[in-house]
PDB file of C-alpha atoms in Angstrom:
ATOM      1  CA  MET Z   1      39.791  -8.203  -4.710  1.00 52.00           C
ATOM      2  CA  THR Z   2      36.488  -9.805  -3.360  1.00 56.00           C
ATOM      3  CA  THR Z   3      33.465 -10.281  -4.851  1.00 58.00           C
ATOM      4  CA  ILE Z   4      29.878 -10.741  -3.387  1.00 60.00           C
ATOM      5  CA  ASP Z   5      27.141 -13.123  -4.824  1.00 65.00           C
ATOM      6  CA  ALA Z   6      24.383 -11.047  -3.594  1.00 60.00           C
ATOM      7  CA  PRO Z   7      21.701 -10.031  -5.999  1.00 61.00           C
ATOM      8  CA  LEU Z   8      21.588  -6.305  -7.260  1.00 67.00           C
ATOM      9  CA  SER Z   9      17.938  -5.638  -6.793  1.00 69.00           C
ATOM     10  CA  VAL Z  10      15.893  -5.283  -3.429  1.00 62.00           C
ATOM     11  CA  ASP Z  11      12.259  -7.053  -3.681  1.00 60.00           C
ATOM     12  CA  LYS Z  12       9.510  -4.266  -3.401  1.00 63.00           C
ATOM     13  CA  PRO Z  13       8.500  -3.771  -0.125  1.00 62.00           C
ATOM     14  CA  ARG Z  14       4.677  -4.453  -0.513  1.00 64.00           C
ATOM     15  CA  SER Z  15       4.419  -7.193  -3.157  1.00 59.00           C
ATOM     16  CA  PRO Z  16       1.184  -7.968  -4.007  1.00 59.00           C
ATOM     17  CA  HIS Z  17      -0.817 -10.892  -2.023  1.00 58.00           C
ATOM     18  CA  ARG Z  18      -3.207 -11.244  -4.747  1.00 53.00           C
ATOM     19  CA  PRO Z  19      -2.850 -12.218  -8.446  1.00 55.00           C
ATOM     20  CA  ALA Z  20      -2.625  -9.552 -10.727  1.00 58.00           C
ATOM     21  CA  ALA Z  21      -5.750 -10.310 -12.619  1.00 58.00           C
ATOM     22  CA  ARG Z  22      -7.972  -9.510  -9.627  1.00 66.00           C
ATOM     23  CA  ARG Z  23      -6.162  -6.168  -8.455  1.00 77.00           C
ATOM     24  CA  SER Z  24      -8.518  -3.017  -9.094  1.00 88.00           C
ATOM     25  CA  ASN Z  25      -7.937   0.747  -9.170  1.00 90.00           C
ATOM     26  CA  PHE Z  26      -9.580   1.001  -6.195  1.00 91.00           C
ATOM     27  CA  GLU Z  27      -6.246   2.806  -4.583  1.00 91.00           C
ATOM     28  CA  LEU Z  28      -5.836   4.755  -7.228  1.00 93.00           C
ATOM     29  CA  TYR Z  29      -9.360   6.374  -7.193  1.00 94.00           C
ATOM     30  CA  SER Z  30      -8.973   6.437  -2.955  1.00 94.00           C
ATOM     31  CA  TRP Z  31      -5.610   8.062  -3.593  1.00 95.00           C
ATOM     32  CA  LEU Z  32      -7.431  10.879  -5.776  1.00 96.00           C
ATOM     33  CA  PHE Z  33     -10.456  11.447  -3.680  1.00 96.00           C
ATOM     34  CA  MET Z  34      -8.175  12.194  -0.675  1.00 96.00           C
ATOM     35  CA  ARG Z  35      -6.268  14.982  -2.677  1.00 96.00           C
ATOM     36  CA  LEU Z  36      -9.517  16.422  -3.821  1.00 97.00           C
ATOM     37  CA  SER Z  37     -11.739  16.506  -1.128  1.00 96.00           C
ATOM     38  CA  GLY Z  38      -8.629  17.526   1.020  1.00 96.00           C
ATOM     39  CA  VAL Z  39      -8.721  20.994  -1.264  1.00 97.00           C
ATOM     40  CA  LEU Z  40     -12.417  21.174  -1.210  1.00 97.00           C
ATOM     41  CA  LEU Z  41     -12.326  20.634   2.346  1.00 97.00           C
ATOM     42  CA  LEU Z  42     -10.169  23.131   3.193  1.00 97.00           C
ATOM     43  CA  PHE Z  43     -12.189  25.956   1.301  1.00 96.00           C
ATOM     44  CA  LEU Z  44     -15.422  24.559   3.500  1.00 96.00           C
ATOM     45  CA  VAL Z  45     -13.851  24.503   6.440  1.00 95.00           C
ATOM     46  CA  LEU Z  46     -11.873  28.009   6.018  1.00 95.00           C
ATOM     47  CA  GLY Z  47     -14.837  29.563   4.717  1.00 92.00           C
ATOM     48  CA  HIS Z  48     -17.164  28.203   7.751  1.00 90.00           C
ATOM     49  CA  MET Z  49     -14.612  29.336  10.376  1.00 90.00           C
ATOM     50  CA  LEU Z  50     -14.410  32.699   8.508  1.00 90.00           C
ATOM     51  CA  ILE Z  51     -18.018  33.173   8.700  1.00 85.00           C
ATOM     52  CA  MET Z  52     -18.676  31.890  12.288  1.00 84.00           C
ATOM     53  CA  LEU Z  53     -15.783  33.376  13.779  1.00 84.00           C
ATOM     54  CA  PHE Z  54     -14.662  36.437  12.255  1.00 83.00           C
ATOM     55  CA  LEU Z  55     -17.836  38.166  10.309  1.00 82.00           C
ATOM     56  CA  ASP Z  56     -20.979  39.561  11.821  1.00 69.00           C
ATOM     57  CA  GLY Z  57     -19.577  39.984  15.288  1.00 74.00           C
ATOM     58  CA  GLY Z  58     -17.753  36.991  15.824  1.00 79.00           C
ATOM     59  CA  VAL Z  59     -18.855  33.640  18.042  1.00 79.00           C
ATOM     60  CA  HIS Z  60     -20.574  35.311  20.570  1.00 81.00           C
ATOM     61  CA  ARG Z  61     -23.678  35.646  17.910  1.00 82.00           C
ATOM     62  CA  ILE Z  62     -24.215  31.869  17.507  1.00 82.00           C
ATOM     63  CA  ASN Z  63     -26.921  30.226  19.480  1.00 84.00           C
ATOM     64  CA  PHE Z  64     -29.948  28.635  18.639  1.00 86.00           C
ATOM     65  CA  ALA Z  65     -31.567  31.243  16.897  1.00 86.00           C
ATOM     66  CA  PHE Z  66     -28.370  31.414  14.525  1.00 85.00           C
ATOM     67  CA  VAL Z  67     -28.356  27.720  14.045  1.00 86.00           C
ATOM     68  CA  ALA Z  68     -31.822  27.769  13.185  1.00 87.00           C
ATOM     69  CA  GLY Z  69     -31.794  30.470  11.015  1.00 87.00           C
ATOM     70  CA  ARG Z  70     -28.669  29.377   9.057  1.00 86.00           C
ATOM     71  CA  TRP Z  71     -30.387  25.440   8.488  1.00 89.00           C
ATOM     72  CA  ALA Z  72     -33.258  27.507   7.157  1.00 89.00           C
ATOM     73  CA  SER Z  73     -31.564  28.231   3.830  1.00 90.00           C
ATOM     74  CA  PRO Z  74     -31.174  25.894   1.295  1.00 91.00           C
ATOM     75  CA  PHE Z  75     -27.662  27.075   0.872  1.00 93.00           C
ATOM     76  CA  TRP Z  76     -25.952  26.537   4.548  1.00 91.00           C
ATOM     77  CA  GLN Z  77     -27.982  23.063   4.559  1.00 93.00           C
ATOM     78  CA  PHE Z  78     -26.219  21.830   1.254  1.00 94.00           C
ATOM     79  CA  TRP Z  79     -22.813  23.577   2.616  1.00 95.00           C
ATOM     80  CA  ASP Z  80     -23.231  21.937   5.679  1.00 94.00           C
ATOM     81  CA  LEU Z  81     -23.989  18.573   4.371  1.00 96.00           C
ATOM     82  CA  THR Z  82     -21.097  18.838   1.711  1.00 97.00           C
ATOM     83  CA  MET Z  83     -18.791  19.358   4.703  1.00 96.00           C
ATOM     84  CA  LEU Z  84     -20.041  16.287   6.937  1.00 97.00           C
ATOM     85  CA  TRP Z  85     -19.662  14.040   4.328  1.00 97.00           C
ATOM     86  CA  LEU Z  86     -16.323  14.920   3.037  1.00 97.00           C
ATOM     87  CA  ALA Z  87     -14.962  14.975   6.300  1.00 97.00           C
ATOM     88  CA  GLY Z  88     -16.614  11.846   7.398  1.00 97.00           C
ATOM     89  CA  LEU Z  89     -15.360   9.679   3.930  1.00 97.00           C
ATOM     90  CA  HIS Z  90     -12.210  11.746   3.784  1.00 97.00           C
ATOM     91  CA  GLY Z  91     -11.319  10.826   7.709  1.00 97.00           C
ATOM     92  CA  GLY Z  92     -12.635   7.198   7.211  1.00 97.00           C
ATOM     93  CA  ASN Z  93     -10.662   6.836   4.177  1.00 97.00           C
ATOM     94  CA  GLY Z  94      -7.339   7.659   5.793  1.00 96.00           C
ATOM     95  CA  LEU Z  95      -8.106   5.439   8.492  1.00 96.00           C
ATOM     96  CA  ARG Z  96      -8.551   2.700   6.402  1.00 96.00           C
ATOM     97  CA  THR Z  97      -5.202   3.343   4.790  1.00 94.00           C
ATOM     98  CA  VAL Z  98      -3.685   3.402   8.257  1.00 95.00           C
ATOM     99  CA  ILE Z  99      -5.459   0.063   9.075  1.00 95.00           C
ATOM    100  CA  ASN Z 100      -4.504  -1.378   5.733  1.00 93.00           C
ATOM    101  CA  ASP Z 101      -0.888  -0.354   6.649  1.00 92.00           C
ATOM    102  CA  TYR Z 102      -0.532  -1.301  10.075  1.00 93.00           C
ATOM    103  CA  SER Z 103      -2.377  -4.448  11.219  1.00 91.00           C
ATOM    104  CA  ARG Z 104      -0.870  -7.518  10.411  1.00 90.00           C
ATOM    105  CA  LYS Z 105      -3.294 -10.028  10.799  1.00 92.00           C
ATOM    106  CA  ASP Z 106      -6.306 -10.293   8.202  1.00 94.00           C
ATOM    107  CA  ALA Z 107      -8.882 -11.164  11.000  1.00 95.00           C
ATOM    108  CA  THR Z 108      -7.821  -7.620  12.644  1.00 95.00           C
ATOM    109  CA  ARG Z 109      -8.043  -5.833   9.793  1.00 95.00           C
ATOM    110  CA  PHE Z 110     -11.355  -7.346   8.569  1.00 96.00           C
ATOM    111  CA  TRP Z 111     -12.741  -6.102  11.869  1.00 97.00           C
ATOM    112  CA  LEU Z 112     -11.174  -2.783  12.309  1.00 97.00           C
ATOM    113  CA  LYS Z 113     -12.400  -1.784   8.545  1.00 97.00           C
ATOM    114  CA  MET Z 114     -16.076  -3.344   9.708  1.00 97.00           C
ATOM    115  CA  LEU Z 115     -15.848  -1.169  12.959  1.00 98.00           C
ATOM    116  CA  LEU Z 116     -14.512   1.950  10.733  1.00 98.00           C
ATOM    117  CA  TYR Z 117     -17.286   1.055   8.367  1.00 97.00           C
ATOM    118  CA  VAL Z 118     -20.286   0.906  10.462  1.00 98.00           C
ATOM    119  CA  SER Z 119     -18.891   4.382  12.667  1.00 97.00           C
ATOM    120  CA  VAL Z 120     -18.546   6.248   9.623  1.00 97.00           C
ATOM    121  CA  LEU Z 121     -22.044   5.087   8.500  1.00 97.00           C
ATOM    122  CA  LEU Z 122     -23.593   5.966  11.539  1.00 97.00           C
ATOM    123  CA  THR Z 123     -21.782   9.084  12.076  1.00 97.00           C
ATOM    124  CA  VAL Z 124     -22.521  10.667   8.511  1.00 97.00           C
ATOM    125  CA  GLY Z 125     -26.291   9.110   8.585  1.00 97.00           C
ATOM    126  CA  LEU Z 126     -27.291  10.652  11.732  1.00 97.00           C
ATOM    127  CA  GLY Z 127     -25.191  14.045  10.549  1.00 96.00           C
ATOM    128  CA  THR Z 128     -27.464  14.049   7.750  1.00 96.00           C
ATOM    129  CA  PHE Z 129     -30.556  13.088   9.395  1.00 96.00           C
ATOM    130  CA  VAL Z 130     -30.368  15.771  11.973  1.00 93.00           C
ATOM    131  CA  LEU Z 131     -29.557  18.281   9.098  1.00 91.00           C
ATOM    132  CA  PHE Z 132     -32.727  17.988   7.622  1.00 89.00           C
ATOM    133  CA  THR Z 133     -34.963  17.205  10.563  1.00 90.00           C
ATOM    134  CA  PHE Z 134     -34.016  20.048  12.248  1.00 87.00           C
ATOM    135  CA  ASP Z 135     -36.943  21.737  13.798  1.00 83.00           C
ATOM    136  CA  PRO Z 136     -36.257  25.445  14.796  1.00 79.00           C
ATOM    137  CA  ASN Z 137     -39.500  25.551  16.679  1.00 80.00           C
ATOM    138  CA  ILE Z 138     -38.633  22.900  19.365  1.00 74.00           C
ATOM    139  CA  GLY Z 139     -39.150  23.426  22.914  1.00 62.00           C
TER     140      GLY Z 139
END
């Protein structure tokens, strides 16, 4: 009979690099945000697709006048703004997780996340600007 002197436990695959005193619940809140925003996005996107593609004649009626009329209502502005913000933040948070999981060097992780934050900020900011400054009388 042989005996093995190997330890019976395996180290955790993601051992914390930082001391426990500096850790926060950011990742927990990020995980919760992904689940809640995903459910809300599912409702908003399916409602958007139902209205745009199937009700009142389908996709053939969508043109500049339709969008202008839709964005004249505060309800639809709020609907589209919520969808824009949730999609931008949900996607940015998911990509942040991928960067954290797969980038090996700290400098690479830092610059990829800075690029991500700037692109999300520009996309959401520009979309919000267009949504609130849209002029249906252009041209």
